[in-house]
Structure formats: structure tokens, C-alpha cells
């Protein structure tokens, strides 16, 4: 990909992504600059490529996180409920939090990262606290352990849902938890086969429209047994 790059530090990485047109808005750039990847990616944090974080899991390349923020940014507002499925090391969950915080504070804001590996849940909480302890202490951001394929009903409906691994087919349960006016972005397709990033928008009447965004390559969305 033409925008693959390596930053000398976090700010330099984000600058390059912005120069290449991957990041289109200052608000997304600022949220990513404020969230230093060194807290979330123990290896090569400023390389624009997936990196291992443990448990057979990778943190996605920075350009994919930038795309996610850009596609969801109009739905990231104070008071919104946001679900990050397969939240891994907690990086994108933190970016969602910081993006919304720049727009204002609201007691009802909920950013939920859900991860099925207990070790990653513990690690992501430690990462978030190393970055800024107030993110978790406010209660507006939480990391939970669970099967993200089933969503997280207790905080539904969600104004924005991001999925960080590939669903084999249409993620009906997540669509059901999408608020009217909400948006879901998720890679869809078989492991090792053709996958596309798909966008699902639910209108004010509850009708859902799917838009195919781009070809991608993601690990499959699984549970601990698969």
C-alpha cells in the first residue's frame, strides 16, 4: 500500500498518515497523536503494519485504525455509546474516548472495549492506566471480558460499533445492537479468503444499508475454543 510508513515517533507517524490522505480530519489526527502507540504496541509501535501483542493476537496497522476513526467520527459524540469488538491492547478504544472528549463531556458517554482473552483484558487495562489513568476512572470507558461476536447487550444500543477481526458472514447480532442512526464497520469474509470492510448504517426507521468499503485481510473473529 502506498501509505505504508514508519514514524520516528507517534506524532511523526500520524503526520505521515495525514500527508498520505489516510487521515482526513484534524480531529482524528489529534486523537491519534494524543494516544501514543508505545503504550499499546510493545514492538515497532510506529511502524504502519500489524504487530503482535500476545495471545496470538495482533494490533492492527495504524492506517486501519485511522480509517475506522474517519468512518465512525460523525457518530462519536458526547453521550454516545460505542462498542469496540476485539479491543486487544486497548489502543483504538482509547482513541474513541479521546476523540469524543474533545467534543465535550457527558455523563452518559460509554466506550466499551470487549475482548475474550482474560490476559488481554488485564493487559489493556494496564496499558490504558499507563497512558492516562483517568480514562478508566471516569467510568466513561470500560474494558470487559466476553464473546464480542454477541456484542455487549447491557450497554446497547450503540451509536458506533467497530470490529477488529473478520466475521465469516453478516454480523446480525451486532446489527441488532446498533442504535437507529448508528453505524457499524466490520471486516467480513472467510479466514484466508476474500474479505471486505463493510459499513452497516441503520436509519431512523431501523432499515439497514450495507456499503462495501475496501478489500482487507484480517484474522477471524473467534472465541477461546476456536
CSV table of C-alpha atoms in Angstrom, one decimal:
chain,number,residue,atom,x,y,z
A,1,UNK,CA,0.0,0.0,0.0
A,2,UNK,CA,1.3,3.4,-0.9
A,3,UNK,CA,0.8,4.9,2.6
A,4,UNK,CA,2.8,2.3,4.5
A,5,UNK,CA,5.3,4.2,6.5
A,6,UNK,CA,7.5,4.2,9.7
A,7,UNK,CA,7.4,7.1,12.0
A,8,UNK,CA,10.3,8.2,14.2
A,9,UNK,CA,7.8,8.8,16.9
A,10,UNK,CA,4.0,8.8,17.3
A,11,UNK,CA,3.5,12.3,16.1
A,12,UNK,CA,5.6,11.7,13.0
A,13,UNK,CA,3.6,8.6,12.2
A,14,UNK,CA,0.3,10.4,12.3
A,15,UNK,CA,1.8,13.3,10.3
A,16,UNK,CA,2.7,10.8,7.5
A,17,UNK,CA,-0.7,9.2,7.6
A,18,UNK,CA,-2.3,12.7,7.2
A,19,UNK,CA,0.1,13.7,4.4
A,20,UNK,CA,-0.9,10.5,2.5
A,21,UNK,CA,-4.6,11.3,2.9
A,22,UNK,CA,-5.3,8.3,5.2
A,23,UNK,CA,-6.3,10.8,7.9
A,24,UNK,CA,-8.7,13.4,6.5
A,25,UNK,CA,-9.6,15.4,9.6
A,26,UNK,CA,-7.7,17.3,12.3
A,27,UNK,CA,-9.9,15.8,15.0
A,28,UNK,CA,-8.9,12.2,14.1
A,29,UNK,CA,-5.2,13.2,13.8
A,30,UNK,CA,-5.3,14.9,17.2
A,31,UNK,CA,-7.0,11.9,18.9
A,32,UNK,CA,-4.3,9.6,17.5
A,33,UNK,CA,-1.4,12.0,18.4
A,34,UNK,CA,-2.7,12.2,21.9
A,35,UNK,CA,-2.8,8.3,22.1
A,36,UNK,CA,0.8,7.3,21.9
A,37,UNK,CA,1.0,3.8,20.4
A,38,UNK,CA,4.1,3.0,22.6
A,39,UNK,CA,1.6,2.2,25.4
A,40,UNK,CA,-0.3,-0.3,23.3
A,41,UNK,CA,2.2,-1.9,20.9
A,42,UNK,CA,5.3,-3.4,22.6
A,43,UNK,CA,7.0,-4.0,19.3
A,44,UNK,CA,7.5,-1.4,16.5
A,45,UNK,CA,4.8,0.9,17.7
A,46,UNK,CA,5.4,3.5,14.9
A,47,UNK,CA,5.5,1.1,12.0
A,48,UNK,CA,2.4,1.1,9.8
A,49,UNK,CA,1.9,-2.7,9.9
A,50,UNK,CA,0.2,-5.1,12.3
A,51,UNK,CA,2.3,-6.0,15.3
A,52,UNK,CA,2.0,-8.9,17.8
A,53,UNK,CA,0.6,-8.1,21.3
A,54,UNK,CA,0.4,-11.6,22.8
A,55,UNK,CA,-2.1,-14.5,22.8
A,56,UNK,CA,-1.7,-15.0,19.1
A,57,UNK,CA,-3.3,-11.5,18.6
A,58,UNK,CA,-2.0,-8.5,16.7
A,59,UNK,CA,-2.7,-4.8,16.9
A,60,UNK,CA,-4.0,-3.6,13.5
A,61,UNK,CA,-1.8,-1.3,11.4
A,62,UNK,CA,-2.2,2.4,12.2
A,63,UNK,CA,-3.8,3.2,8.8
A,64,UNK,CA,-6.6,0.8,9.6
A,65,UNK,CA,-7.3,2.5,12.9
A,66,UNK,CA,-7.2,5.8,11.1
A,67,UNK,CA,-9.8,4.6,8.6
A,68,UNK,CA,-12.0,3.3,11.5
A,69,UNK,CA,-12.0,6.7,13.2
A,70,UNK,CA,-12.7,8.5,9.9
A,71,UNK,CA,-15.6,6.3,9.0
A,72,UNK,CA,-17.1,6.5,12.5
A,73,UNK,CA,-16.3,10.1,13.5
A,74,UNK,CA,-19.7,11.6,12.8
A,75,UNK,CA,-21.1,9.1,15.3
A,76,UNK,CA,-18.6,9.8,18.0
A,77,UNK,CA,-20.3,12.4,20.1
A,78,UNK,CA,-20.7,13.2,23.8
A,79,UNK,CA,-23.3,10.9,25.2
A,80,UNK,CA,-22.7,8.2,22.5
A,81,UNK,CA,-22.4,4.5,23.2
A,82,UNK,CA,-19.5,3.0,21.3
A,83,UNK,CA,-18.5,-0.7,21.2
A,84,UNK,CA,-15.0,-1.9,20.1
A,85,UNK,CA,-15.2,-5.6,19.5
A,86,UNK,CA,-11.8,-7.4,19.8
A,87,UNK,CA,-10.3,-4.4,21.6
A,88,UNK,CA,-7.0,-6.1,22.0
A,89,UNK,CA,-4.4,-3.8,23.6
A,90,UNK,CA,-6.9,-1.0,24.1
A,91,UNK,CA,-5.5,1.4,21.6
A,92,UNK,CA,-8.5,2.2,19.4
A,93,UNK,CA,-10.8,2.2,22.4
A,94,UNK,CA,-8.6,4.9,23.9
A,95,UNK,CA,-8.7,6.9,20.6
A,96,UNK,CA,-12.5,6.7,20.6
A,97,UNK,CA,-12.5,8.1,24.2
A,98,UNK,CA,-10.2,10.9,23.3
A,99,UNK,CA,-12.0,11.8,20.1
A,100,UNK,CA,-15.3,12.2,22.0
A,101,UNK,CA,-13.7,14.0,24.9
A,102,UNK,CA,-12.6,16.8,22.5
A,103,UNK,CA,-16.2,17.3,21.6
A,104,UNK,CA,-17.3,17.6,25.2
A,105,UNK,CA,-18.1,15.6,28.3
A,106,UNK,CA,-21.4,13.8,29.0
A,107,UNK,CA,-22.2,11.5,31.9
A,108,UNK,CA,-23.9,9.0,29.6
A,109,UNK,CA,-20.9,8.5,27.3
A,110,UNK,CA,-19.9,4.9,27.2
A,111,UNK,CA,-17.0,3.5,25.2
A,112,UNK,CA,-16.8,-0.3,25.7
A,113,UNK,CA,-13.9,-2.5,24.6
A,114,UNK,CA,-14.8,-6.2,24.6
A,115,UNK,CA,-12.1,-8.9,24.4
A,116,UNK,CA,-12.4,-12.6,25.0
A,117,UNK,CA,-8.9,-13.3,26.3
A,118,UNK,CA,-8.6,-12.5,30.0
A,119,UNK,CA,-4.9,-11.8,29.7
A,120,UNK,CA,-5.6,-9.2,27.0
A,121,UNK,CA,-8.3,-7.6,29.2
A,122,UNK,CA,-5.8,-7.3,32.0
A,123,UNK,CA,-3.1,-6.0,29.7
A,124,UNK,CA,-5.3,-3.5,28.0
A,125,UNK,CA,-6.4,-2.0,31.4
A,126,UNK,CA,-2.7,-1.7,32.4
A,127,UNK,CA,-2.0,0.0,29.0
A,128,UNK,CA,-4.8,2.5,29.5
A,129,UNK,CA,-3.6,3.3,33.0
A,130,UNK,CA,0.0,3.7,31.9
A,131,UNK,CA,-1.3,6.1,29.2
A,132,UNK,CA,-3.8,8.1,31.4
A,133,UNK,CA,-5.3,6.6,34.5
A,134,UNK,CA,-8.3,8.9,34.3
A,135,UNK,CA,-9.7,7.2,31.2
A,136,UNK,CA,-10.9,4.2,33.2
A,137,UNK,CA,-11.5,6.1,36.4
A,138,UNK,CA,-14.2,8.3,34.8
A,139,UNK,CA,-16.4,5.4,34.1
A,140,UNK,CA,-17.0,6.6,30.6
A,141,UNK,CA,-14.6,3.9,29.2
A,142,UNK,CA,-14.6,0.3,30.3
A,143,UNK,CA,-12.9,-2.9,29.1
A,144,UNK,CA,-15.0,-6.1,29.6
A,145,UNK,CA,-14.3,-9.8,29.0
A,146,UNK,CA,-16.7,-11.6,26.7
A,147,UNK,CA,-17.5,-13.0,23.3
A,148,UNK,CA,-17.6,-9.9,21.1
A,149,UNK,CA,-19.5,-11.8,18.4
A,150,UNK,CA,-22.5,-11.5,20.7
A,151,UNK,CA,-21.9,-7.8,21.3
A,152,UNK,CA,-22.5,-6.4,24.8
A,153,UNK,CA,-26.2,-6.0,25.3
A,154,UNK,CA,-26.1,-4.3,28.6
A,155,UNK,CA,-24.8,-1.1,27.1
A,156,UNK,CA,-26.8,-1.3,23.8
A,157,UNK,CA,-27.9,0.3,21.6
A,158,UNK,CA,-24.7,1.6,20.2
A,159,UNK,CA,-24.2,4.7,18.0
A,160,UNK,CA,-20.9,3.3,16.7
A,161,UNK,CA,-19.5,-0.3,16.6
A,162,UNK,CA,-16.1,-1.3,15.4
A,163,UNK,CA,-15.0,-4.9,14.9
A,164,UNK,CA,-11.2,-5.6,14.8
A,165,UNK,CA,-11.4,-9.1,13.3
A,166,UNK,CA,-13.2,-10.7,10.4
A,167,UNK,CA,-16.8,-12.0,10.8
A,168,UNK,CA,-17.5,-15.0,8.4
A,169,UNK,CA,-20.8,-13.5,7.3
A,170,UNK,CA,-23.3,-10.7,8.2
A,171,UNK,CA,-22.9,-10.0,11.9
A,172,UNK,CA,-26.6,-10.0,12.7
A,173,UNK,CA,-26.3,-9.8,16.5
A,174,UNK,CA,-24.1,-6.7,16.3
A,175,UNK,CA,-26.5,-5.1,13.8
A,176,UNK,CA,-29.4,-5.8,16.2
A,177,UNK,CA,-27.5,-3.8,18.9
A,178,UNK,CA,-26.9,-0.8,16.6
A,179,UNK,CA,-28.9,2.3,17.5
A,180,UNK,CA,-31.2,4.0,15.0
A,181,UNK,CA,-28.9,6.4,13.1
A,182,UNK,CA,-25.9,4.3,14.1
A,183,UNK,CA,-23.0,2.8,12.1
A,184,UNK,CA,-21.1,-0.5,12.3
A,185,UNK,CA,-17.9,-1.1,10.4
A,186,UNK,CA,-16.6,-4.7,10.3
A,187,UNK,CA,-14.4,-6.9,8.1
A,188,UNK,CA,-16.5,-9.7,6.6
A,189,UNK,CA,-15.2,-12.9,4.8
A,190,UNK,CA,-13.6,-16.3,5.4
A,191,UNK,CA,-10.3,-16.8,7.1
A,192,UNK,CA,-7.7,-16.7,4.3
A,193,UNK,CA,-10.2,-15.8,1.7
A,194,UNK,CA,-11.6,-12.7,0.2
A,195,UNK,CA,-12.6,-10.2,2.9
A,196,UNK,CA,-14.1,-6.7,2.6
A,197,UNK,CA,-14.6,-3.9,5.2
A,198,UNK,CA,-18.3,-3.4,5.3
A,199,UNK,CA,-20.3,-0.5,6.7
A,200,UNK,CA,-23.8,-1.0,8.0
A,201,UNK,CA,-25.9,2.1,8.6
A,202,UNK,CA,-29.3,1.9,10.4
A,203,UNK,CA,-31.7,4.7,9.6
A,204,UNK,CA,-34.3,6.3,11.8
A,205,UNK,CA,-36.8,3.6,10.8
A,206,UNK,CA,-34.5,0.8,11.6
A,207,UNK,CA,-33.7,-0.1,8.0
A,208,UNK,CA,-30.1,-1.2,7.5
A,209,UNK,CA,-28.0,-0.4,4.4
A,210,UNK,CA,-24.7,-2.1,3.8
A,211,UNK,CA,-21.8,-0.4,1.9
A,212,UNK,CA,-18.7,-2.3,0.8
A,213,UNK,CA,-15.7,-0.1,1.6
A,214,UNK,CA,-12.5,-1.9,0.7
A,215,UNK,CA,-10.7,-5.2,0.4
A,216,UNK,CA,-8.9,-6.1,3.7
A,217,UNK,CA,-7.1,-9.0,5.3
A,218,UNK,CA,-8.0,-9.7,9.0
A,219,UNK,CA,-7.7,-12.6,11.4
A,220,UNK,CA,-11.0,-14.3,12.1
A,221,UNK,CA,-13.4,-13.3,14.9
A,222,UNK,CA,-13.2,-16.2,17.3
A,223,UNK,CA,-13.7,-17.3,20.9
A,224,UNK,CA,-11.2,-19.1,23.1
A,225,UNK,CA,-12.3,-22.5,21.9
A,226,UNK,CA,-11.8,-21.8,18.2
